[in-house]
Tab-separated table of C-alpha atoms in Angstrom:
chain	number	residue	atom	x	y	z
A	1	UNK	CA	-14.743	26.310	-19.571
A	2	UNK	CA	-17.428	23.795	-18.293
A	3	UNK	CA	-18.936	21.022	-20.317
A	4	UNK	CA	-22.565	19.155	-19.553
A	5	UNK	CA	-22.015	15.619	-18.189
A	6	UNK	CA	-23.780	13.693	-15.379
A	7	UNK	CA	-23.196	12.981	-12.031
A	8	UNK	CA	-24.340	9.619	-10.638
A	9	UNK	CA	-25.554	9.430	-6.693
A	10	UNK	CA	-26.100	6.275	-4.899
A	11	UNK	CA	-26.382	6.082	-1.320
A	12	UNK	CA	-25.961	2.275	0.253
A	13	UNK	CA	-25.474	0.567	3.388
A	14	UNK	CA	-21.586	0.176	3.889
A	15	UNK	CA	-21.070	-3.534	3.540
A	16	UNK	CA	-22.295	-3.102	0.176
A	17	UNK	CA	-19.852	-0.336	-0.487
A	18	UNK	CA	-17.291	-2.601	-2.406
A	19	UNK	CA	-19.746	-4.324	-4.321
A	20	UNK	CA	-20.827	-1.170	-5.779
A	21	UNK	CA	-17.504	0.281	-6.865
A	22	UNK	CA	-15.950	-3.050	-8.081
A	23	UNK	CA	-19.500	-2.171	-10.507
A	24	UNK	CA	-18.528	1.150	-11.039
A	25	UNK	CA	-14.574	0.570	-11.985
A	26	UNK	CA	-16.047	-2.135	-14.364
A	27	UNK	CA	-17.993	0.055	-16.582
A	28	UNK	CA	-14.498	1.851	-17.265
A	29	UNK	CA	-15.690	4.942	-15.165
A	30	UNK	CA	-12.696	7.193	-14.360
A	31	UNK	CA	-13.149	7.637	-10.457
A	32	UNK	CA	-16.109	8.465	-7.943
A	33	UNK	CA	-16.317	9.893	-3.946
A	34	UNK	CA	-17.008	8.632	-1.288
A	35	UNK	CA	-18.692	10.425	1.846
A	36	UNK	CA	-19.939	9.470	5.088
A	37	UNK	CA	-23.700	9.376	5.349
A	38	UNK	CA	-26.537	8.581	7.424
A	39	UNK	CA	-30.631	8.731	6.781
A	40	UNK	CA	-33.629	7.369	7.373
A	41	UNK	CA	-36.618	5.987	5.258
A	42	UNK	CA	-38.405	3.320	3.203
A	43	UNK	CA	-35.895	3.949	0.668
A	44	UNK	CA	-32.829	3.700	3.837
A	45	UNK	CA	-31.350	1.808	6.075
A	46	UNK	CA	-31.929	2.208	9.996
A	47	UNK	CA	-35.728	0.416	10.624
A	48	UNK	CA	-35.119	2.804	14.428
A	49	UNK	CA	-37.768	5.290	14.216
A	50	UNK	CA	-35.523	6.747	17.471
A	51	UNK	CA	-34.900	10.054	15.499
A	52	UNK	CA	-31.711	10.612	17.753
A	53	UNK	CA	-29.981	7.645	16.901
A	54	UNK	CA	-31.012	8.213	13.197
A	55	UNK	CA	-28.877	11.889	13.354
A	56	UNK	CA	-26.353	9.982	15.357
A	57	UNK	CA	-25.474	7.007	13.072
A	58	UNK	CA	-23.551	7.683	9.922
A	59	UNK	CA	-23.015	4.254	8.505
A	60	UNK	CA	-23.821	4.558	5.114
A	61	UNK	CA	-21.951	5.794	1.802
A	62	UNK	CA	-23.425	8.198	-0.442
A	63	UNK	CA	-20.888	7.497	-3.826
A	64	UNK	CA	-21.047	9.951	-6.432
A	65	UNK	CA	-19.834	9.305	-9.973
A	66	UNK	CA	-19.160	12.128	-12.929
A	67	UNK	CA	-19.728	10.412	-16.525
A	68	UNK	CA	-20.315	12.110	-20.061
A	69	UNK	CA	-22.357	8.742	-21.221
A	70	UNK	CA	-26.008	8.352	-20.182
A	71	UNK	CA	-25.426	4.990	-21.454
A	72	UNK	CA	-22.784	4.510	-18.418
A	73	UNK	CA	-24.899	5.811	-15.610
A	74	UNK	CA	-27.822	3.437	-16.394
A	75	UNK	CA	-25.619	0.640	-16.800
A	76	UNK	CA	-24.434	1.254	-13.398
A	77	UNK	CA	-27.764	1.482	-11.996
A	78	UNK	CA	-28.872	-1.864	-13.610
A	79	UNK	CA	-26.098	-3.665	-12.241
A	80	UNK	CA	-26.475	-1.950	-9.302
A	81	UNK	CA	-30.217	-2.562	-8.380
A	82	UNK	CA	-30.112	-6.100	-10.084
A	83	UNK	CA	-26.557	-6.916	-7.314
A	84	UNK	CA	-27.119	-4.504	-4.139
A	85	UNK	CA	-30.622	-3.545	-4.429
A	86	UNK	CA	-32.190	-6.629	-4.059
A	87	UNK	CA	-31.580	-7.140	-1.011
A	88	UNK	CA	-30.425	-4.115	0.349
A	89	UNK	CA	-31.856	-0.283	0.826
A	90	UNK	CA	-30.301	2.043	-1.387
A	91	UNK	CA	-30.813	5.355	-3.162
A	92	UNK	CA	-30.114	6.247	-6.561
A	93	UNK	CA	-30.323	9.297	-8.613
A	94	UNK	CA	-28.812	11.122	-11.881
A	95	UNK	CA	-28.541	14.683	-12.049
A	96	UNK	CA	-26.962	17.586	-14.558
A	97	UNK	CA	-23.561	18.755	-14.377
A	98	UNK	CA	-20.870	20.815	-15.932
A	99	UNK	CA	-17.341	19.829	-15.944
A	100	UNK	CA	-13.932	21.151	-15.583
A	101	UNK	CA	-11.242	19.569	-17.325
A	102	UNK	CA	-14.093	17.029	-19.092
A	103	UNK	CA	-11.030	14.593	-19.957
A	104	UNK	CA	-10.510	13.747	-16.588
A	105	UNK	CA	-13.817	11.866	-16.428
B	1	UNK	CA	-40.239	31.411	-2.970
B	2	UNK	CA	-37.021	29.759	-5.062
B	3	UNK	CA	-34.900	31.936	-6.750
B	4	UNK	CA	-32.280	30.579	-9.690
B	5	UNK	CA	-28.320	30.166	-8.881
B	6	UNK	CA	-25.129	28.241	-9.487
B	7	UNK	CA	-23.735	25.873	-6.702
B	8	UNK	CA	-19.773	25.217	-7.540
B	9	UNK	CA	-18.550	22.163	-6.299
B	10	UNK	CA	-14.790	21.508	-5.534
B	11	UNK	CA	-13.126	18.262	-4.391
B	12	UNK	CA	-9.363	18.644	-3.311
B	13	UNK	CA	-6.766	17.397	-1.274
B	14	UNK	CA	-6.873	18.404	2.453
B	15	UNK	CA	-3.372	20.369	2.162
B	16	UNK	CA	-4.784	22.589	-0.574
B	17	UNK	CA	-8.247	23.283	1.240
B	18	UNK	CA	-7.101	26.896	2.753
B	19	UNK	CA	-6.038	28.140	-0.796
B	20	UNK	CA	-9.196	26.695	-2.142
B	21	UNK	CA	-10.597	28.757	0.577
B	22	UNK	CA	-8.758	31.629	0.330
B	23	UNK	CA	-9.303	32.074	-3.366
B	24	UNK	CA	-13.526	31.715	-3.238
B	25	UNK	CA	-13.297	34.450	0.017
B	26	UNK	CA	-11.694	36.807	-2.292
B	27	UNK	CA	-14.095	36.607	-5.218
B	28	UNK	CA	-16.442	38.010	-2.584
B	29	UNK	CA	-18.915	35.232	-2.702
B	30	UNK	CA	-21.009	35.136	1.001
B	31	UNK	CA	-20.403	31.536	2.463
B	32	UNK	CA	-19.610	27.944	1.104
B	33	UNK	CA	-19.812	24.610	3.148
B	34	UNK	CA	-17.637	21.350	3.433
B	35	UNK	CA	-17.857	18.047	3.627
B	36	UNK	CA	-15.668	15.292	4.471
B	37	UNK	CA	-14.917	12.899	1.774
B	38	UNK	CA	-12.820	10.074	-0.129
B	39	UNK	CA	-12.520	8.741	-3.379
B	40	UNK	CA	-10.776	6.947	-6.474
B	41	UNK	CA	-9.601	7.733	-9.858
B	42	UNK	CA	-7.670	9.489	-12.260
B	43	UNK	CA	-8.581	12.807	-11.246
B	44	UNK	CA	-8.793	11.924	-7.735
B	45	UNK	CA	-6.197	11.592	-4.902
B	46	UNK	CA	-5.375	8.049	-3.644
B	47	UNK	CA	-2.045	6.336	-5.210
B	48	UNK	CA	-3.731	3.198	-3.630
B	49	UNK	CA	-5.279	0.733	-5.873
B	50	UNK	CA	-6.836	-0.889	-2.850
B	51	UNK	CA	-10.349	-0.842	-2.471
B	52	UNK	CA	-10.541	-1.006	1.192
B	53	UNK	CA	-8.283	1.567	1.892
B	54	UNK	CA	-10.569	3.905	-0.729
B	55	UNK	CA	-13.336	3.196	1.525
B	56	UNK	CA	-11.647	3.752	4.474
B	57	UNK	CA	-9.735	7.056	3.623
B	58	UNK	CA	-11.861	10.496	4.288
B	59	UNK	CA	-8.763	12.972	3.731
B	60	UNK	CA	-10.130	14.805	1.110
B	61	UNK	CA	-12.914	17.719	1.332
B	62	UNK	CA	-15.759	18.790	-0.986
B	63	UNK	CA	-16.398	22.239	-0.735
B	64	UNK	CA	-19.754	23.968	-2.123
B	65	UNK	CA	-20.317	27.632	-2.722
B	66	UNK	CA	-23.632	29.008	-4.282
B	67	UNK	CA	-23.824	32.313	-6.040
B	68	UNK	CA	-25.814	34.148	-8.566
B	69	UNK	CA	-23.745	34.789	-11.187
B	70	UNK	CA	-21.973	32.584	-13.393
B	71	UNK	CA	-19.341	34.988	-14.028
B	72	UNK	CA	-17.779	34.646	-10.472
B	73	UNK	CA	-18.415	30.753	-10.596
B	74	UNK	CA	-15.848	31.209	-13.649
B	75	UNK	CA	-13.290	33.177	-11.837
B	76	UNK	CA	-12.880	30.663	-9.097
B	77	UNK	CA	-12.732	27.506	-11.009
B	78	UNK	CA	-9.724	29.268	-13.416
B	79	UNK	CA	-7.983	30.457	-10.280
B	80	UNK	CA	-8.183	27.193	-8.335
B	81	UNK	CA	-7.301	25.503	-11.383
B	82	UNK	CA	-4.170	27.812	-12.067
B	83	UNK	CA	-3.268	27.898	-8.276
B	84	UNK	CA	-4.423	24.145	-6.951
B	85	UNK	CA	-4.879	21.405	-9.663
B	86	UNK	CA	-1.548	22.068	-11.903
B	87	UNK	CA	0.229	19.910	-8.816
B	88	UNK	CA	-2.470	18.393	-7.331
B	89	UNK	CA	-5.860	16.618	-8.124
B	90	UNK	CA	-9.046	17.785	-8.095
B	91	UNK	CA	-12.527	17.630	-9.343
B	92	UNK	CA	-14.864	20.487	-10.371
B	93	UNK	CA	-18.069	20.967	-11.407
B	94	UNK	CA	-21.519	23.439	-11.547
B	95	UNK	CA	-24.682	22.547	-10.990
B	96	UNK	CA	-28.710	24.409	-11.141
B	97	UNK	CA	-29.700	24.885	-7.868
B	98	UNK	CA	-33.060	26.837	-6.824
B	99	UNK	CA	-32.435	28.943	-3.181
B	100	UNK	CA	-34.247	30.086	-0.796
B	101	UNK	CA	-34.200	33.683	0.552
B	102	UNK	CA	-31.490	34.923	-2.297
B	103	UNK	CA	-30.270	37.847	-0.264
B	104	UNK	CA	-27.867	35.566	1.217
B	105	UNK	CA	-26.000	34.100	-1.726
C	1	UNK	CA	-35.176	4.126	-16.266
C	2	UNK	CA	-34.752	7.650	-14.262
C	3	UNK	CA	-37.783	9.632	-13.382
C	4	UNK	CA	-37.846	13.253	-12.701
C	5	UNK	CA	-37.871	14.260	-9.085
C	6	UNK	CA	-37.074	17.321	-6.747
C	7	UNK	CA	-34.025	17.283	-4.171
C	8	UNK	CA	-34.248	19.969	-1.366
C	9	UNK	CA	-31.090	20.402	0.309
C	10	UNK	CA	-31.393	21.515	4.231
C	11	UNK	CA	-27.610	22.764	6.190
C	12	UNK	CA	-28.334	23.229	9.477
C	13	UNK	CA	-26.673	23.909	12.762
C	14	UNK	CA	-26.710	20.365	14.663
C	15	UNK	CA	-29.507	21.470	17.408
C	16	UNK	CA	-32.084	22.266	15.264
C	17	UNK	CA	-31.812	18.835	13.000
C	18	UNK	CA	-34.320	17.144	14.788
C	19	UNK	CA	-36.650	19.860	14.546
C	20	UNK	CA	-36.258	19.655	10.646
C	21	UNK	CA	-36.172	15.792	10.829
C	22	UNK	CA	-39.772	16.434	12.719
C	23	UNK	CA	-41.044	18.963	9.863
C	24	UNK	CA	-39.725	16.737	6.843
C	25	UNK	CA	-41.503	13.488	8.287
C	26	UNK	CA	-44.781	15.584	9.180
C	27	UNK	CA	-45.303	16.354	5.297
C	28	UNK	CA	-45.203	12.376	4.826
C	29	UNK	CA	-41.880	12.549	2.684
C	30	UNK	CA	-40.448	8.859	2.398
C	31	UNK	CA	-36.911	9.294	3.819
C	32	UNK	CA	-34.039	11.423	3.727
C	33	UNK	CA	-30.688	11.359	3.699
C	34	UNK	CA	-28.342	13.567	6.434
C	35	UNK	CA	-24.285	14.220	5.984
C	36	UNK	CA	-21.996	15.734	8.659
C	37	UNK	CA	-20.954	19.323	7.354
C	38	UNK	CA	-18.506	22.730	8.235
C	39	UNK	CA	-18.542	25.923	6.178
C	40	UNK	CA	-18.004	29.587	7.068
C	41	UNK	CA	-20.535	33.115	5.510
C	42	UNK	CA	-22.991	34.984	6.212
C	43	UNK	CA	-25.921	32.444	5.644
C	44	UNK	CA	-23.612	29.854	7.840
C	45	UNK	CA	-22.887	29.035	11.243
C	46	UNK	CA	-19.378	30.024	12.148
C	47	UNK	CA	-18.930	33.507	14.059
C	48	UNK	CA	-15.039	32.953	13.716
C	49	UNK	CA	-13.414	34.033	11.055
C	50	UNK	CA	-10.236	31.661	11.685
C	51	UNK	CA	-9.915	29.400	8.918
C	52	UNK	CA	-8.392	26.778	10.522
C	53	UNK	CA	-11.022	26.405	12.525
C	54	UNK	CA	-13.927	26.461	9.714
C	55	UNK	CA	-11.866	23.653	7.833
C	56	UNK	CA	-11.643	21.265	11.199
C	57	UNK	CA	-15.052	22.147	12.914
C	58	UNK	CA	-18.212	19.646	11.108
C	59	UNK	CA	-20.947	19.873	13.639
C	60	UNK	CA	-23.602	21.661	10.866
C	61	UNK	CA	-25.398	18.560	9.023
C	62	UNK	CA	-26.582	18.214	5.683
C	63	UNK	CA	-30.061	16.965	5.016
C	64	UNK	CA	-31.431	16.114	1.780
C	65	UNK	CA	-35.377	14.916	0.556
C	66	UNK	CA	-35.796	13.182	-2.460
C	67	UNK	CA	-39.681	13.988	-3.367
C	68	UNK	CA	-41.954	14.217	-6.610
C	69	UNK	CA	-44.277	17.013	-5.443
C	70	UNK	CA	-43.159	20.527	-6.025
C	71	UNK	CA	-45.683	21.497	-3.181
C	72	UNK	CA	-44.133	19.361	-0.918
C	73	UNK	CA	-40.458	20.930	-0.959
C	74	UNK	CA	-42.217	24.622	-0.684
C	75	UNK	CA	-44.180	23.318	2.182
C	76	UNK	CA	-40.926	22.096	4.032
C	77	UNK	CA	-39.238	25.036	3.157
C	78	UNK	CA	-41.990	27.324	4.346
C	79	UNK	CA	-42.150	25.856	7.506
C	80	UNK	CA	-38.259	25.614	8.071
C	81	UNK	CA	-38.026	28.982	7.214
C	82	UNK	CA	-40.493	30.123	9.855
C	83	UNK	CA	-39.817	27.461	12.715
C	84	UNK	CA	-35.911	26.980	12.441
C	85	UNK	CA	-34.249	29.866	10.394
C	86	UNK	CA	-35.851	32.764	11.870
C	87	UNK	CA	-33.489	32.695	15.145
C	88	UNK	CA	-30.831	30.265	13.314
C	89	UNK	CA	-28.325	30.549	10.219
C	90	UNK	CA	-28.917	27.830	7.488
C	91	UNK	CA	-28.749	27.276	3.949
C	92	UNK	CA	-31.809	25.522	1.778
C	93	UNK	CA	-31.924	24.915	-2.049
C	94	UNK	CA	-33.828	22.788	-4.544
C	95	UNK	CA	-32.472	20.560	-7.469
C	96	UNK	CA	-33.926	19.053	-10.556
C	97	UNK	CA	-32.493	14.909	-10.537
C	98	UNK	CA	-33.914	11.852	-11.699
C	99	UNK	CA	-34.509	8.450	-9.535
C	100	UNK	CA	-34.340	5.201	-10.095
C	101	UNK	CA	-37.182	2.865	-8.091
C	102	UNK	CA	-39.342	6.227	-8.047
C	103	UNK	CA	-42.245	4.552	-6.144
C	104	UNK	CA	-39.685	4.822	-2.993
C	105	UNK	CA	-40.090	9.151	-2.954
Protein backbone atom coordinates (compact mmCIF):
# COMPACT_ATOMS: atom_id res chain seq x y z
CA UNK A 1 0.00 0.00 0.00
CA UNK A 2 2.96 2.47 0.55
CA UNK A 3 6.06 2.65 -1.56
CA UNK A 4 9.70 4.27 -0.39
CA UNK A 5 10.32 7.61 -2.15
CA UNK A 6 11.77 10.92 -0.84
CA UNK A 7 10.54 13.96 0.29
CA UNK A 8 12.52 17.14 -0.44
CA UNK A 9 12.40 20.21 2.31
CA UNK A 10 13.66 23.59 1.62
CA UNK A 11 12.87 26.43 3.67
CA UNK A 12 13.65 30.11 1.93
CA UNK A 13 13.00 33.62 2.37
CA UNK A 14 9.71 34.44 0.35
CA UNK A 15 10.97 36.58 -2.46
CA UNK A 16 12.87 33.68 -3.45
CA UNK A 17 9.82 31.51 -3.36
CA UNK A 18 9.22 31.62 -7.24
CA UNK A 19 12.63 31.15 -8.11
CA UNK A 20 12.65 27.96 -6.37
CA UNK A 21 9.55 26.35 -7.82
CA UNK A 22 10.04 27.64 -11.44
CA UNK A 23 13.43 25.06 -10.39
CA UNK A 24 11.34 22.55 -9.10
CA UNK A 25 8.53 22.39 -12.09
CA UNK A 26 11.68 22.25 -14.37
CA UNK A 27 13.08 19.05 -13.21
CA UNK A 28 9.56 17.54 -14.31
CA UNK A 29 8.60 17.09 -10.53
CA UNK A 30 4.84 16.39 -10.23
CA UNK A 31 3.82 19.06 -7.50
CA UNK A 32 5.19 20.31 -3.99
CA UNK A 33 3.51 22.43 -0.71
CA UNK A 34 3.81 25.24 0.36
CA UNK A 35 3.50 26.40 4.16
CA UNK A 36 3.95 29.44 6.05
CA UNK A 37 7.10 29.52 8.12
CA UNK A 38 9.20 31.49 10.29
CA UNK A 39 12.81 30.71 12.18
CA UNK A 40 15.76 31.91 13.24
CA UNK A 41 19.54 31.05 12.74
CA UNK A 42 22.84 31.11 10.83
CA UNK A 43 21.23 28.89 8.47
CA UNK A 44 17.75 31.61 8.49
CA UNK A 45 16.61 34.60 7.78
CA UNK A 46 15.71 37.31 10.56
CA UNK A 47 19.50 38.77 11.78
CA UNK A 48 16.78 40.16 15.13
CA UNK A 49 18.03 38.28 17.98
CA UNK A 50 14.49 39.93 19.56
CA UNK A 51 13.15 36.32 20.21
CA UNK A 52 9.51 37.83 20.16
CA UNK A 53 9.58 39.17 16.88
CA UNK A 54 11.36 35.93 15.69
CA UNK A 55 7.93 33.78 16.98
CA UNK A 56 5.98 36.65 15.57
CA UNK A 57 7.22 36.86 11.93
CA UNK A 58 6.28 34.11 9.56
CA UNK A 59 7.74 35.26 6.30
CA UNK A 60 9.35 32.44 5.00
CA UNK A 61 8.26 29.20 2.92
CA UNK A 62 9.18 25.88 3.95
CA UNK A 63 8.38 23.86 0.25
CA UNK A 64 8.27 20.28 0.41
CA UNK A 65 8.62 18.05 -2.64
CA UNK A 66 7.76 14.01 -2.88
CA UNK A 67 10.10 12.34 -5.71
CA UNK A 68 10.97 8.52 -6.33
CA UNK A 69 14.50 9.71 -8.04
CA UNK A 70 17.44 10.59 -5.77
CA UNK A 71 18.79 11.81 -8.92
CA UNK A 72 15.81 14.56 -8.90
CA UNK A 73 16.17 15.77 -5.37
CA UNK A 74 19.91 16.57 -5.78
CA UNK A 75 19.37 18.16 -8.94
CA UNK A 76 17.04 20.42 -7.25
CA UNK A 77 19.33 21.19 -4.55
CA UNK A 78 22.21 22.06 -7.00
CA UNK A 79 20.20 24.39 -8.83
CA UNK A 80 18.87 25.51 -5.88
CA UNK A 81 22.02 26.44 -3.77
CA UNK A 82 23.98 27.42 -7.03
CA UNK A 83 20.45 30.23 -7.86
CA UNK A 84 18.91 31.07 -4.23
CA UNK A 85 21.56 30.07 -1.94
CA UNK A 86 24.09 32.27 -2.86
CA UNK A 87 22.85 34.95 -1.78
CA UNK A 88 20.15 34.09 0.30
CA UNK A 89 19.57 31.92 3.75
CA UNK A 90 17.94 28.81 3.15
CA UNK A 91 17.51 25.29 4.51
CA UNK A 92 17.59 22.16 2.78
CA UNK A 93 17.10 18.61 3.66
CA UNK A 94 16.05 15.01 2.17
CA UNK A 95 14.35 12.60 4.18
CA UNK A 96 12.54 8.89 3.77
CA UNK A 97 9.10 8.43 2.81
CA UNK A 98 6.42 6.04 1.82
CA UNK A 99 3.85 6.83 -0.68
CA UNK A 100 0.28 6.41 -1.44
CA UNK A 101 -0.78 6.22 -4.84
CA UNK A 102 3.28 6.38 -5.95
CA UNK A 103 2.00 7.43 -9.60
CA UNK A 104 0.87 10.57 -8.50
CA UNK A 105 4.43 11.75 -7.85
CA UNK B 1 14.27 8.21 26.09
CA UNK B 2 12.90 7.83 22.16
CA UNK B 3 10.69 5.24 21.46
CA UNK B 4 9.97 3.99 17.55
CA UNK B 5 6.53 5.05 15.66
CA UNK B 6 4.84 5.98 12.42
CA UNK B 7 3.81 9.69 11.76
CA UNK B 8 0.99 9.66 8.78
CA UNK B 9 0.88 12.63 6.90
CA UNK B 10 -2.27 13.81 4.93
CA UNK B 11 -2.64 16.85 2.65
CA UNK B 12 -6.33 17.60 1.52
CA UNK B 13 -8.64 20.08 0.51
CA UNK B 14 -10.14 22.27 3.31
CA UNK B 15 -13.86 20.94 2.54
CA UNK B 16 -12.76 17.35 3.15
CA UNK B 17 -10.69 18.13 6.44
CA UNK B 18 -13.68 17.01 8.98
CA UNK B 19 -14.01 13.55 7.20
CA UNK B 20 -10.29 13.31 7.19
CA UNK B 21 -10.84 13.99 10.77
CA UNK B 22 -13.55 12.04 11.48
CA UNK B 23 -12.13 8.90 9.95
CA UNK B 24 -8.43 9.04 12.03
CA UNK B 25 -10.81 9.77 15.48
CA UNK B 26 -12.46 6.56 14.82
CA UNK B 27 -9.43 4.35 14.30
CA UNK B 28 -8.86 5.35 17.92
CA UNK B 29 -5.54 6.93 17.40
CA UNK B 30 -4.87 9.72 20.54
CA UNK B 31 -4.30 13.19 18.77
CA UNK B 32 -3.01 14.50 15.31
CA UNK B 33 -2.04 18.20 14.46
CA UNK B 34 -2.58 20.62 11.41
CA UNK B 35 -1.03 22.89 9.55
CA UNK B 36 -1.97 25.41 7.13
CA UNK B 37 -0.74 24.93 3.69
CA UNK B 38 -0.72 25.39 -0.28
CA UNK B 39 0.61 23.78 -3.13
CA UNK B 40 0.86 22.66 -6.93
CA UNK B 41 0.58 19.62 -8.97
CA UNK B 42 -1.06 16.75 -10.24
CA UNK B 43 -2.03 15.34 -7.09
CA UNK B 44 -2.56 18.58 -5.54
CA UNK B 45 -5.50 21.07 -5.52
CA UNK B 46 -5.07 24.35 -7.49
CA UNK B 47 -6.67 24.42 -11.21
CA UNK B 48 -4.39 27.57 -11.42
CA UNK B 49 -1.32 27.37 -13.43
CA UNK B 50 -0.25 30.65 -11.92
CA UNK B 51 2.60 30.75 -9.82
CA UNK B 52 1.69 33.65 -7.75
CA UNK B 53 -1.55 32.62 -6.92
CA UNK B 54 0.20 29.01 -5.72
CA UNK B 55 2.15 31.06 -3.43
CA UNK B 56 -0.44 33.03 -2.30
CA UNK B 57 -3.21 30.34 -1.70
CA UNK B 58 -3.09 28.53 1.98
CA UNK B 59 -6.60 26.66 1.60
CA UNK B 60 -5.41 23.41 1.99
CA UNK B 61 -4.37 21.57 5.43
CA UNK B 62 -1.70 18.98 6.30
CA UNK B 63 -2.71 16.92 8.96
CA UNK B 64 -0.18 14.60 11.04
CA UNK B 65 -1.08 11.75 13.32
CA UNK B 66 1.62 9.52 15.06
CA UNK B 67 0.92 6.04 16.26
CA UNK B 68 2.60 2.84 17.04
CA UNK B 69 1.39 0.52 14.87
CA UNK B 70 1.52 0.34 11.29
CA UNK B 71 -1.55 -1.57 11.06
CA UNK B 72 -3.83 1.43 12.03
CA UNK B 73 -1.58 3.82 9.83
CA UNK B 74 -3.01 1.31 7.04
CA UNK B 75 -6.58 1.54 7.96
CA UNK B 76 -6.71 5.27 7.70
CA UNK B 77 -4.88 5.86 4.54
CA UNK B 78 -7.44 3.02 2.71
CA UNK B 79 -10.40 4.73 4.32
CA UNK B 80 -9.44 8.31 3.46
CA UNK B 81 -8.51 7.11 0.20
CA UNK B 82 -11.95 5.24 -0.38
CA UNK B 83 -13.93 8.12 1.34
CA UNK B 84 -11.75 11.50 0.33
CA UNK B 85 -9.35 11.17 -2.70
CA UNK B 86 -11.76 9.19 -5.31
CA UNK B 87 -13.30 13.02 -5.86
CA UNK B 88 -10.82 15.01 -4.56
CA UNK B 89 -6.94 15.39 -4.34
CA UNK B 90 -4.75 14.51 -1.90
CA UNK B 91 -1.34 13.50 -0.87
CA UNK B 92 -0.26 10.77 1.59
CA UNK B 93 2.57 9.52 3.00
CA UNK B 94 4.48 7.66 6.30
CA UNK B 95 7.37 8.52 7.72
CA UNK B 96 10.04 7.02 10.94
CA UNK B 97 9.66 9.17 13.62
CA UNK B 98 11.34 8.55 17.22
CA UNK B 99 8.78 10.00 20.29
CA UNK B 100 9.08 11.00 23.32
CA UNK B 101 7.08 9.71 26.33
CA UNK B 102 5.13 6.87 24.07
CA UNK B 103 2.21 6.59 26.43
CA UNK B 104 0.69 9.30 24.56
CA UNK B 105 0.65 8.08 20.98
CA UNK C 1 25.81 15.88 -1.39
CA UNK C 2 23.32 15.16 1.76
CA UNK C 3 24.77 14.42 5.11
CA UNK C 4 23.06 12.60 7.82
CA UNK C 5 21.52 14.71 10.52
CA UNK C 6 18.80 14.56 13.36
CA UNK C 7 15.43 16.69 13.18
CA UNK C 8 13.60 17.09 16.59
CA UNK C 9 10.21 18.23 16.15
CA UNK C 10 8.77 20.49 19.23
CA UNK C 11 4.42 21.36 19.14
CA UNK C 12 3.81 23.53 21.67
CA UNK C 13 1.09 25.68 23.09
CA UNK C 14 2.05 29.41 21.94
CA UNK C 15 3.09 30.67 25.67
CA UNK C 16 5.60 28.40 26.32
CA UNK C 17 7.55 28.89 22.72
CA UNK C 18 9.84 31.23 23.99
CA UNK C 19 10.73 29.19 26.80
CA UNK C 20 11.70 26.36 24.26
CA UNK C 21 13.22 29.00 21.87
CA UNK C 22 15.41 29.86 25.24
CA UNK C 23 16.30 25.99 25.90
CA UNK C 24 17.07 25.18 22.08
CA UNK C 25 19.52 28.30 21.78
CA UNK C 26 21.13 27.48 25.35
CA UNK C 27 22.45 24.00 23.91
CA UNK C 28 24.22 26.20 21.07
CA UNK C 29 21.99 24.61 18.22
CA UNK C 30 22.45 26.84 14.96
CA UNK C 31 18.82 27.80 14.18
CA UNK C 32 15.50 26.49 13.95
CA UNK C 33 12.69 26.67 12.13
CA UNK C 34 8.91 27.44 13.84
CA UNK C 35 5.33 26.86 11.86
CA UNK C 36 1.90 28.03 13.12
CA UNK C 37 -0.12 24.77 14.10
CA UNK C 38 -3.93 23.36 15.47
CA UNK C 39 -4.62 19.73 16.34
CA UNK C 40 -6.93 18.07 18.88
CA UNK C 41 -5.81 14.49 21.57
CA UNK C 42 -4.75 13.71 24.44
CA UNK C 43 -1.00 14.78 24.06
CA UNK C 44 -2.53 18.23 22.45
CA UNK C 45 -3.85 21.39 23.47
CA UNK C 46 -7.53 21.60 22.76
CA UNK C 47 -10.00 20.84 25.81
CA UNK C 48 -12.96 21.11 23.21
CA UNK C 49 -13.97 18.46 21.53
CA UNK C 50 -15.84 20.61 18.71
CA UNK C 51 -14.28 19.97 15.54
CA UNK C 52 -14.95 22.96 13.98
CA UNK C 53 -13.18 24.60 16.27
CA UNK C 54 -9.87 22.29 16.25
CA UNK C 55 -9.83 22.76 12.32
CA UNK C 56 -10.04 26.88 12.59
CA UNK C 57 -8.06 27.46 15.92
CA UNK C 58 -3.75 27.55 14.99
CA UNK C 59 -2.31 29.21 18.01
CA UNK C 60 0.04 25.82 18.97
CA UNK C 61 3.46 26.33 16.91
CA UNK C 62 5.65 23.95 15.43
CA UNK C 63 9.35 24.09 16.09
CA UNK C 64 11.88 22.10 14.45
CA UNK C 65 16.12 21.76 15.08
CA UNK C 66 18.16 20.56 12.49
CA UNK C 67 21.39 19.17 14.54
CA UNK C 68 24.23 16.44 14.05
CA UNK C 69 24.64 15.42 17.70
CA UNK C 70 22.36 12.76 19.01
CA UNK C 71 23.20 14.19 22.57
CA UNK C 72 22.10 17.37 21.68
CA UNK C 73 18.32 16.49 20.71
CA UNK C 74 18.15 14.24 24.13
CA UNK C 75 19.48 17.18 25.96
CA UNK C 76 16.67 19.53 24.52
CA UNK C 77 14.25 17.04 24.99
CA UNK C 78 15.23 16.35 28.57
CA UNK C 79 15.01 19.70 29.51
CA UNK C 80 11.64 20.47 27.62
CA UNK C 81 10.27 17.65 29.15
CA UNK C 82 11.05 18.82 32.67
CA UNK C 83 10.72 22.75 32.25
CA UNK C 84 7.70 23.03 29.73
CA UNK C 85 5.69 19.68 29.52
CA UNK C 86 5.35 18.87 33.03
CA UNK C 87 2.36 21.52 33.60
CA UNK C 88 1.72 21.81 29.62
CA UNK C 89 0.43 19.38 26.72
CA UNK C 90 2.95 19.02 23.77
CA UNK C 91 4.15 16.69 21.32
CA UNK C 92 8.17 16.02 20.60
CA UNK C 93 9.72 13.49 18.11
CA UNK C 94 13.02 12.86 16.35
CA UNK C 95 13.74 12.13 12.57
CA UNK C 96 16.58 10.68 10.64
CA UNK C 97 17.13 13.43 7.27
CA UNK C 98 20.01 14.45 5.43
CA UNK C 99 21.30 18.26 4.81
CA UNK C 100 22.72 19.94 2.35
CA UNK C 101 25.51 22.84 3.50
CA UNK C 102 25.89 20.61 6.80
CA UNK C 103 28.48 23.01 8.35
CA UNK C 104 25.21 25.36 8.95
CA UNK C 105 23.68 22.58 11.93
Amino acid sequence: MFHQALKLVIIVEHFVIEDVCRIIESHHTKGYTLVRAGGKGRHHFHATSDRATVVEGFDNLKIEVVMHDRGVAEAIARDVLKECFEDYSGVMYLENVEVCRPELF
